[in-house]
Coordinates of C-alpha atoms in Angstrom, one line a residue:
Chain S
M1 CA -41.1 2.2 16.9
S2 CA -40.1 1.1 12.8
T3 CA -42.6 3.5 10.4
G4 CA -40.5 3.4 7.3
N5 CA -41.0 0.7 4.6
M6 CA -37.9 -0.9 3.9
N7 CA -37.6 -4.3 4.4
L8 CA -34.0 -6.5 5.2
T9 CA -31.8 -8.7 5.2
L10 CA -28.5 -8.5 7.7
K11 CA -26.2 -11.0 7.7
V12 CA -24.3 -10.2 11.1
W13 CA -20.7 -11.2 12.2
R14 CA -22.3 -13.1 15.8
Q15 CA -19.2 -13.9 17.9
K16 CA -19.0 -14.7 21.6
N17 CA -15.7 -13.9 22.8
N18 CA -12.6 -14.1 21.0
K19 CA -11.8 -17.3 22.5
T20 CA -14.2 -18.6 20.1
A21 CA -15.2 -18.6 16.5
G22 CA -17.8 -16.4 14.8
A23 CA -20.0 -16.8 11.6
L24 CA -22.5 -14.7 10.0
V25 CA -26.5 -15.0 11.4
D26 CA -29.0 -13.7 8.6
Y27 CA -31.9 -11.5 10.4
K28 CA -34.5 -9.8 8.9
V29 CA -35.6 -5.9 9.6
T30 CA -38.8 -4.8 8.3
D31 CA -40.4 -1.2 8.4
I32 CA -37.1 0.7 8.7
S33 CA -37.4 4.2 8.0
P34 CA -34.9 5.8 4.9
D35 CA -33.9 8.4 7.8
M36 CA -33.1 5.8 10.2
S37 CA -29.6 6.0 11.2
F38 CA -27.1 2.8 10.4
L39 CA -27.0 2.7 13.5
E40 CA -30.5 3.2 14.7
M41 CA -31.8 0.5 12.5
F42 CA -29.6 -1.6 14.5
D43 CA -31.0 -0.7 17.7
V44 CA -34.3 -1.6 15.8
L45 CA -32.8 -5.6 15.2
N46 CA -31.7 -5.6 19.1
E47 CA -35.2 -4.9 20.3
Q48 CA -36.7 -7.1 18.0
L49 CA -34.1 -9.7 19.5
I50 CA -34.5 -8.7 22.9
N51 CA -38.6 -9.2 22.4
K52 CA -37.6 -12.6 21.5
G53 CA -35.6 -13.8 24.1
E54 CA -32.3 -13.6 21.8
E55 CA -28.8 -11.8 22.5
P56 CA -28.2 -8.4 21.1
V57 CA -25.6 -7.6 18.5
V58 CA -23.2 -6.2 20.5
F59 CA -21.5 -3.2 18.5
D60 CA -19.8 -0.1 19.5
H61 CA -21.3 3.4 19.5
D62 CA -21.0 6.8 21.9
C63 CA -21.8 10.3 20.2
R64 CA -23.7 9.3 17.2
E65 CA -22.5 12.5 15.7
G66 CA -19.7 11.3 13.8
I67 CA -16.9 12.7 16.2
C68 CA -15.9 10.0 19.0
G69 CA -14.7 7.2 16.6
M70 CA -16.8 4.2 18.7
C71 CA -18.4 3.1 15.6
S72 CA -16.6 0.9 13.5
M73 CA -18.9 -1.3 11.6
F74 CA -17.2 -3.4 8.5
I75 CA -20.8 -2.5 5.9
N76 CA -20.8 -4.5 2.5
G77 CA -17.2 -5.0 2.2
R78 CA -16.4 -0.9 3.4
P79 CA -16.2 0.2 6.9
H80 CA -18.5 2.9 7.8
G81 CA -20.2 1.8 4.5
P82 CA -21.0 2.9 0.9
K83 CA -20.9 6.5 2.0
D84 CA -17.3 8.8 1.5
L85 CA -16.5 11.0 4.8
V86 CA -18.8 9.3 7.0
T87 CA -19.0 7.1 10.2
T88 CA -21.1 4.4 10.6
C89 CA -23.8 6.2 13.1
Q90 CA -24.1 9.3 9.7
L91 CA -25.5 6.8 7.6
H92 CA -28.7 6.4 6.7
M93 CA -30.6 3.8 5.6
R94 CA -31.9 6.0 2.6
S95 CA -28.0 4.7 0.9
F96 CA -29.2 1.2 0.9
K97 CA -32.6 0.6 -1.2
D98 CA -35.4 -1.6 -0.3
G99 CA -35.1 -5.2 -0.6
D100 CA -31.0 -5.7 0.2
T101 CA -29.0 -7.9 1.5
I102 CA -26.4 -6.3 4.2
V103 CA -23.4 -8.1 5.5
V104 CA -22.1 -6.3 8.2
E105 CA -18.8 -7.7 9.8
P106 CA -16.6 -6.3 13.0
W107 CA -13.1 -4.1 12.1
R108 CA -10.5 -7.3 10.5
A109 CA -7.0 -7.3 12.5
A110 CA -4.8 -9.2 14.6
A111 CA -4.4 -5.8 16.4
F112 CA -7.9 -5.7 17.4
P113 CA -9.5 -8.2 18.8
V114 CA -12.8 -8.9 18.0
V115 CA -14.7 -8.1 22.3
K116 CA -17.8 -9.8 21.2
D117 CA -19.7 -9.9 17.4
L118 CA -19.3 -6.0 16.2
A119 CA -17.3 -4.4 18.9
V120 CA -13.7 -5.1 18.6
D121 CA -10.8 -4.1 21.0
R122 CA -8.7 -1.0 19.6
S123 CA -6.6 -0.1 23.0
A124 CA -3.7 -0.9 20.8
F125 CA -4.1 2.5 19.5
D126 CA -4.2 3.6 23.1
R127 CA -1.1 2.7 23.5
V128 CA 0.5 3.7 20.4
I129 CA -0.7 7.2 22.0
A130 CA 0.8 6.6 25.2
A131 CA 3.8 5.8 23.4
G132 CA 5.1 9.1 22.1
G133 CA 1.6 11.4 20.9
F134 CA 2.1 14.1 23.8
I135 CA 4.0 16.9 24.3
S136 CA 5.4 17.4 27.7
V137 CA 4.3 21.1 28.9
N138 CA 5.2 22.4 32.4
T139 CA 2.5 23.5 35.0
G140 CA 2.2 27.2 35.0
N141 CA 0.4 29.8 33.1
A142 CA 0.4 29.2 29.9
Q143 CA 2.6 32.0 27.6
D144 CA 1.2 34.2 24.9
A145 CA -0.3 32.7 22.3
N146 CA 0.9 35.7 19.5
S147 CA 4.5 34.4 20.7
L148 CA 4.7 31.4 18.8
P149 CA 3.8 32.4 15.3
I150 CA 2.2 29.6 12.8
P151 CA 1.5 29.8 9.0
K152 CA -1.8 29.7 8.5
M153 CA -1.0 26.4 6.0
Q154 CA 1.6 24.6 8.8
A155 CA -1.7 24.8 11.4
D156 CA -4.2 24.0 8.7
A157 CA -2.6 20.5 7.4
A158 CA -2.3 20.1 11.5
F159 CA -5.7 21.1 12.3
E160 CA -6.6 18.3 9.3
A161 CA -4.4 15.6 10.7
A162 CA -5.9 16.3 14.5
A163 CA -9.4 15.8 13.0
C164 CA -8.7 12.1 13.2
I165 CA -11.0 10.3 15.5
G166 CA -8.7 7.3 15.7
C167 CA -11.5 5.1 14.9
G168 CA -9.6 2.5 12.9
A169 CA -11.6 2.5 9.7
C170 CA -8.1 2.5 8.5
V171 CA -6.7 -0.3 9.7
A172 CA -10.1 -2.1 8.6
T173 CA -10.1 -1.7 4.7
C174 CA -6.6 -1.8 4.4
K175 CA -5.5 -5.3 2.9
N176 CA -2.2 -5.8 4.9
A177 CA -4.2 -4.6 8.3
S178 CA -1.7 -1.3 8.6
A179 CA -2.0 1.4 11.1
M180 CA 0.2 4.0 9.5
L181 CA -2.4 6.3 8.5
F182 CA -3.6 6.4 12.1
V183 CA -0.7 7.0 13.1
S184 CA 0.3 9.3 11.3
A185 CA -2.2 11.6 11.4
K186 CA -1.3 11.7 15.1
I187 CA 2.6 12.2 14.4
S188 CA 2.2 14.8 12.1
Q189 CA -1.0 16.6 14.1
L190 CA 2.1 17.7 16.2
A191 CA 5.5 17.8 14.3
L192 CA 3.6 20.8 12.0
L193 CA 3.6 22.9 14.9
P194 CA 6.5 24.3 16.9
Q195 CA 4.9 22.7 20.9
G196 CA 5.5 19.3 18.9
Q197 CA 9.2 20.0 18.1
P198 CA 10.7 19.5 21.1
E199 CA 9.8 15.6 21.3
R200 CA 9.3 15.2 17.1
Y201 CA 12.1 12.6 16.5
R202 CA 12.0 10.7 19.8
R203 CA 7.7 10.8 19.2
V204 CA 8.4 9.1 15.7
Q205 CA 10.8 6.6 17.1
S206 CA 8.5 5.4 20.1
M207 CA 5.3 5.6 18.4
V208 CA 6.1 3.6 15.7
A209 CA 7.6 0.8 18.0
Q210 CA 4.8 0.9 19.4
M211 CA 3.1 0.5 16.2
D212 CA 5.2 -2.6 15.3
S213 CA 4.5 -4.3 18.5
E214 CA 1.2 -3.9 18.2
G215 CA 0.8 -6.7 15.5
F216 CA -0.1 -3.8 12.2
G217 CA 0.8 -4.7 8.9
N218 CA 2.9 -2.6 6.7
C219 CA 1.8 0.0 4.3
T220 CA 1.9 -0.7 0.5
N221 CA 0.6 2.3 -0.2
T222 CA -2.9 1.1 -1.7
G223 CA -4.3 4.4 -0.9
A224 CA -7.9 2.6 0.5
C225 CA -7.0 3.7 3.9
E226 CA -7.0 8.0 2.6
A227 CA -10.4 7.0 0.6
E228 CA -12.3 5.0 3.6
C229 CA -11.4 7.2 6.5
P230 CA -14.3 9.2 7.4
K231 CA -12.2 12.5 8.1
G232 CA -10.3 12.4 5.1
I233 CA -6.8 12.2 7.0
S234 CA -4.4 12.8 4.0
L235 CA -1.6 10.0 2.9
E236 CA 0.7 13.0 2.8
N237 CA 0.9 12.2 6.9
I238 CA 2.2 9.2 6.0
A239 CA 5.1 10.5 3.6
R240 CA 5.5 13.0 6.6
M241 CA 6.0 10.3 9.2
N242 CA 7.9 8.4 6.4
R243 CA 10.5 11.6 6.8
D244 CA 10.4 12.2 10.3
F245 CA 11.7 8.9 10.9
A246 CA 14.3 8.5 8.3
S247 CA 15.4 11.3 9.8
A248 CA 15.1 10.1 13.4
K249 CA 17.1 6.9 12.4
F250 CA 20.2 8.6 10.3
I251 CA 20.7 11.9 10.9
S252 CA 19.4 13.2 14.6
E253 CA 21.8 12.3 17.1
E254 CA 19.0 11.3 19.7
T255 CA 18.5 7.6 19.8
V256 CA 15.2 6.1 21.5
Chain A
M1 CA 25.3 0.7 13.9
S2 CA 24.4 0.3 17.0
G3 CA 22.8 3.9 17.1
F4 CA 20.8 3.0 13.8
G5 CA 18.8 0.6 16.2
N6 CA 16.2 -0.7 14.6
A7 CA 15.7 1.2 11.9
F8 CA 15.6 -1.2 9.0
S9 CA 13.6 -4.1 11.1
S10 CA 10.9 -1.3 11.9
S11 CA 7.9 -1.2 9.6
I12 CA 9.0 1.8 7.9
G13 CA 12.6 0.8 7.5
K14 CA 11.7 -1.9 5.7
K15 CA 9.4 -0.3 3.2
F16 CA 12.4 2.1 2.1
I17 CA 14.4 -0.8 1.4
M18 CA 11.3 -1.9 -0.8
G19 CA 11.8 1.6 -1.9
I20 CA 14.8 2.0 -2.2
T21 CA 15.8 -1.1 -4.4
G22 CA 12.8 -0.2 -6.8
L23 CA 14.1 2.9 -7.5
F24 CA 17.6 1.0 -8.0
L25 CA 15.7 -1.3 -10.4
I26 CA 13.5 1.3 -11.8
L27 CA 16.8 2.6 -12.5
F28 CA 18.5 0.0 -14.2
L29 CA 15.5 -0.9 -16.4
I30 CA 16.2 2.8 -18.4
V31 CA 19.5 1.3 -18.9
H32 CA 18.2 -2.4 -20.1
C33 CA 15.5 -0.9 -21.8
G34 CA 17.8 2.2 -23.8
I35 CA 20.6 -0.5 -24.8
N36 CA 17.5 -2.9 -26.0
A37 CA 15.9 -0.1 -28.0
L38 CA 19.2 0.0 -30.1
I39 CA 17.4 -3.0 -32.4
F40 CA 15.3 -0.4 -33.9
L41 CA 18.0 1.0 -35.7
D42 CA 17.8 -1.9 -38.0
D43 CA 21.5 -1.7 -38.3
D44 CA 21.7 -5.3 -38.7
G45 CA 22.1 -5.2 -34.5
L46 CA 25.7 -3.5 -35.0
K47 CA 24.7 -0.8 -32.6
F48 CA 23.0 -3.4 -30.6
N49 CA 26.0 -6.2 -30.2
I50 CA 28.6 -2.5 -29.9
G51 CA 26.1 -2.1 -26.5
A52 CA 26.4 -5.6 -25.4
H53 CA 29.8 -5.7 -25.6
F54 CA 30.2 -2.8 -23.4
M55 CA 28.1 -4.0 -20.8
A56 CA 29.8 -7.5 -20.9
T57 CA 33.4 -6.2 -20.9
N58 CA 33.3 -2.9 -19.0
W59 CA 34.1 -3.7 -15.4
I60 CA 32.1 -1.6 -13.7
I61 CA 28.8 -2.6 -15.1
R62 CA 30.4 -6.3 -14.8
A63 CA 30.6 -4.9 -10.5
G64 CA 27.1 -3.3 -10.7
E65 CA 25.7 -6.6 -12.0
Y66 CA 26.1 -8.1 -8.6
V67 CA 24.7 -5.0 -7.1
L68 CA 21.6 -5.7 -9.3
F69 CA 21.5 -8.9 -8.6
I70 CA 22.2 -8.4 -4.9
G71 CA 19.1 -5.3 -5.2
L72 CA 16.5 -7.2 -6.8
L73 CA 17.2 -10.4 -4.6
V74 CA 16.9 -7.7 -1.7
H75 CA 13.4 -6.7 -3.0
I76 CA 11.8 -10.0 -3.3
F77 CA 12.5 -11.5 0.2
Q78 CA 11.4 -8.6 1.3
A79 CA 8.5 -8.5 -0.2
L80 CA 8.1 -11.4 0.8
R81 CA 8.7 -11.2 4.9
L82 CA 6.4 -8.0 4.5
T83 CA 3.8 -10.3 2.9
L84 CA 4.0 -12.5 5.3
Q85 CA 4.0 -10.6 7.9
N86 CA 1.1 -8.6 6.4
Q87 CA -1.0 -11.6 6.3
K88 CA -0.4 -12.4 9.4
A89 CA -2.0 -9.1 10.6
R90 CA -5.2 -10.3 9.5
P91 CA -5.7 -14.2 10.6
V92 CA -9.5 -13.4 10.1
K93 CA -10.9 -12.6 6.9
Y94 CA -13.4 -10.3 5.7
A95 CA -16.3 -12.5 4.2
V96 CA -17.1 -9.6 2.2
N97 CA -14.3 -6.9 1.1
D98 CA -14.9 -4.5 -1.8
G99 CA -11.6 -3.7 -2.3
K100 CA -12.6 -2.1 -6.3
A101 CA -14.2 1.0 -4.1
N102 CA -11.4 2.3 -2.1
S103 CA -7.8 0.9 -4.0
K104 CA -6.5 -0.1 -7.9
W105 CA -6.5 -3.5 -8.3
Y106 CA -2.9 -3.4 -9.0
S107 CA -1.7 -1.6 -6.1
R108 CA -3.3 -4.8 -4.1
S109 CA -1.6 -7.2 -6.5
M110 CA 1.9 -5.9 -6.2
G111 CA 2.8 -9.7 -4.6
L112 CA 1.1 -11.4 -7.9
L113 CA 2.9 -9.5 -10.3
G114 CA 5.6 -9.1 -8.6
T115 CA 5.8 -13.8 -8.8
L116 CA 4.4 -13.2 -12.8
L117 CA 7.8 -11.3 -13.6
L118 CA 10.2 -13.6 -11.7
I119 CA 8.9 -16.6 -13.3
F120 CA 9.2 -14.7 -16.8
L121 CA 12.5 -13.5 -15.3
V122 CA 13.9 -17.1 -14.4
V123 CA 12.9 -17.5 -18.6
H124 CA 14.5 -14.4 -19.7
L125 CA 17.5 -15.2 -17.8
K126 CA 17.9 -18.5 -19.5
D127 CA 17.0 -16.7 -22.5
F128 CA 19.9 -14.4 -22.9
W129 CA 22.1 -14.0 -19.6
V130 CA 22.9 -16.9 -19.8
V131 CA 23.7 -17.4 -23.2
S132 CA 25.7 -14.4 -23.2
R133 CA 27.6 -15.1 -19.7
F134 CA 28.1 -19.0 -19.8
T135 CA 27.2 -21.0 -22.6
G136 CA 29.1 -18.4 -25.2
I137 CA 27.4 -16.4 -28.0
P138 CA 27.5 -18.7 -31.3
T139 CA 28.6 -15.7 -34.1
V140 CA 30.3 -12.6 -34.2
D141 CA 28.8 -9.5 -36.3
V142 CA 31.0 -7.6 -39.1
N143 CA 32.6 -5.6 -36.1
G144 CA 33.4 -8.8 -34.6
H145 CA 31.1 -8.5 -31.5
E146 CA 29.4 -11.0 -29.8
N147 CA 26.1 -11.0 -31.8
L148 CA 23.5 -11.4 -29.2
Y149 CA 20.9 -9.7 -31.6
G150 CA 21.5 -12.6 -33.8
V151 CA 20.8 -15.0 -30.5
M152 CA 17.7 -12.5 -30.1
K153 CA 16.5 -13.3 -33.1
V154 CA 16.0 -16.9 -33.0
K155 CA 14.5 -16.9 -29.6
F156 CA 11.8 -15.0 -31.3
Q157 CA 10.6 -16.4 -33.8
D158 CA 8.8 -19.0 -31.0
P159 CA 5.2 -17.5 -30.8
V160 CA 4.7 -19.2 -26.8
R161 CA 7.9 -17.0 -25.9
V162 CA 7.1 -14.2 -27.3
G163 CA 3.6 -13.9 -26.4
V164 CA 5.0 -15.4 -23.0
Y165 CA 7.0 -11.8 -23.0
I166 CA 4.1 -9.8 -24.4
L167 CA 2.4 -11.1 -20.8
A168 CA 5.1 -10.3 -18.9
M169 CA 5.7 -6.9 -20.3
I170 CA 2.1 -6.2 -19.0
S171 CA 2.4 -7.4 -15.6
L172 CA 5.2 -5.3 -15.7
C173 CA 3.9 -2.0 -16.4
Y174 CA 1.2 -2.5 -13.6
H175 CA 3.9 -3.3 -11.6
L176 CA 5.5 -0.3 -12.5
L177 CA 2.1 2.3 -12.6
H178 CA 1.9 1.4 -8.4
G179 CA 5.8 1.1 -7.5
F180 CA 7.5 3.8 -9.0
A181 CA 5.1 6.8 -7.2
S182 CA 4.5 4.5 -4.1
A183 CA 8.4 4.1 -4.1
F184 CA 8.3 7.8 -3.7
Q185 CA 5.7 7.9 -1.1
T186 CA 7.5 5.6 0.9
M187 CA 10.9 7.3 1.3
G188 CA 8.5 10.0 2.2
W189 CA 9.6 12.2 -0.9
N190 CA 6.2 14.0 -0.8
H191 CA 5.5 17.4 -1.8
S192 CA 2.5 19.1 -3.5
K193 CA 4.7 21.2 -6.0
Y194 CA 6.1 17.7 -7.1
N195 CA 3.4 15.1 -6.2
G196 CA 1.9 15.8 -9.5
I197 CA 5.3 15.3 -11.5
I198 CA 6.1 12.4 -9.7
K199 CA 2.4 11.1 -10.6
N200 CA 2.8 12.1 -14.5
V201 CA 6.1 10.7 -14.8
G202 CA 5.4 6.6 -13.5
V203 CA 2.5 6.5 -15.5
W204 CA 4.8 7.5 -18.4
Y205 CA 7.6 5.8 -17.6
S206 CA 5.2 2.6 -16.7
I207 CA 4.2 2.6 -20.2
I208 CA 6.4 3.7 -22.4
I209 CA 9.5 1.2 -20.9
S210 CA 6.8 -1.6 -21.0
L211 CA 6.2 -0.7 -24.5
L212 CA 9.0 -0.3 -25.9
F213 CA 9.5 -3.6 -24.5
A214 CA 6.8 -5.4 -25.5
A215 CA 7.6 -4.4 -28.7
M216 CA 10.5 -6.6 -29.2
P217 CA 9.9 -9.6 -29.5
I218 CA 6.8 -8.5 -31.1
A219 CA 8.8 -6.7 -34.4
V220 CA 11.8 -9.2 -34.4
Y221 CA 8.8 -12.3 -34.8
A222 CA 6.6 -10.1 -37.5
G223 CA 9.6 -9.4 -39.4
L224 CA 9.4 -5.7 -39.3
I225 CA 13.8 -4.7 -38.3
K226 CA 15.8 -7.5 -40.6

């Protein structure tokens, strides 16, 4: 399968389950093609391990085209590796040099417990969404789209927030393991649109409360999340969330 | 209060407290630095002593002093609380974490910089505040005001003290470089038309305040002012 000429040393985090401690284990992979994706390189490693009768490395992946948010490797100290605005599946081996040593770790956060090896449980994000990241709509015919005029700037900002794929790179890279970029994107994509208004202030309170109870850290505005986000989600969303939270707590009469 | 629910115990509420107290301390530094800069008038500290006398005797200022200490303590304790919580949010550390690839070192070192400032503050309060409030200023100037300027001139003859003050002002500069714009972001005061202004004012504020403060011990030690 391997047809390239790159030889690499991998230091991969191996951990049986959430109850046992893990450790970095050294592996060698040879004849890696620079055109392979990082995950395809891991496929090569796993075939090698299976042929030797060893346990393959467990890692999350699904669409392998950068839109599902499943892949999640912390590569050489950065989520999704050294390139900006790409997920691990879209990272190619040409971004590395022959002979490199690459350290691969799982996302590390109390709220993202390791399932096995490089796979972590990100269901905390699902519970944050379930707490309020939706709009309530009665069934029946959809009304005419033109009955809700939305300024272009507003629509674009909502769309940019909605680009979040929920991969968790923001949490992984944040020195505080804070989920504020994710949560603020999920709040903003609705807060910016007319459909999101009825539940706007209830939503921000519920989702922030859920975020806190999941054990994520607190934002200190280092901006690492924005820099590492494969979808370029902006810190502006966090400011919007904070603003909405203040309005909800101190101005809105509705309590949650 | 029940209507406010968990406003201040939530993660964002705690950040609000850091931001508000931080902005309050930023305002305080302007007053502090402005009055201290009167020493550069080189009038043997007469104007500076008038300022110091006003600050020590005006009841509004004295009441404000309590607010300042409360603000400072809240800022420190809240930071401590947040730091401990944040450490718990990542129990297993990364073997390799390339922080410099995505953020400024000082934005990741606010706790360290703040701790250095706290140590400095103990030295600084002992040097001047304790003297002016409790142990007494030994001399008066020609206007009959307590000669705090005289105290400053004596203290800054010590090169070790001058060095400590300069290092502290470097810490202050970096703490403010992150803190200023960060406070606005936390409070949600983010607006495409004002973001650039906030960022620039923050950078200039941090540099000017720290440089002015650092220039004071240097000027006295080097004998640049009488």
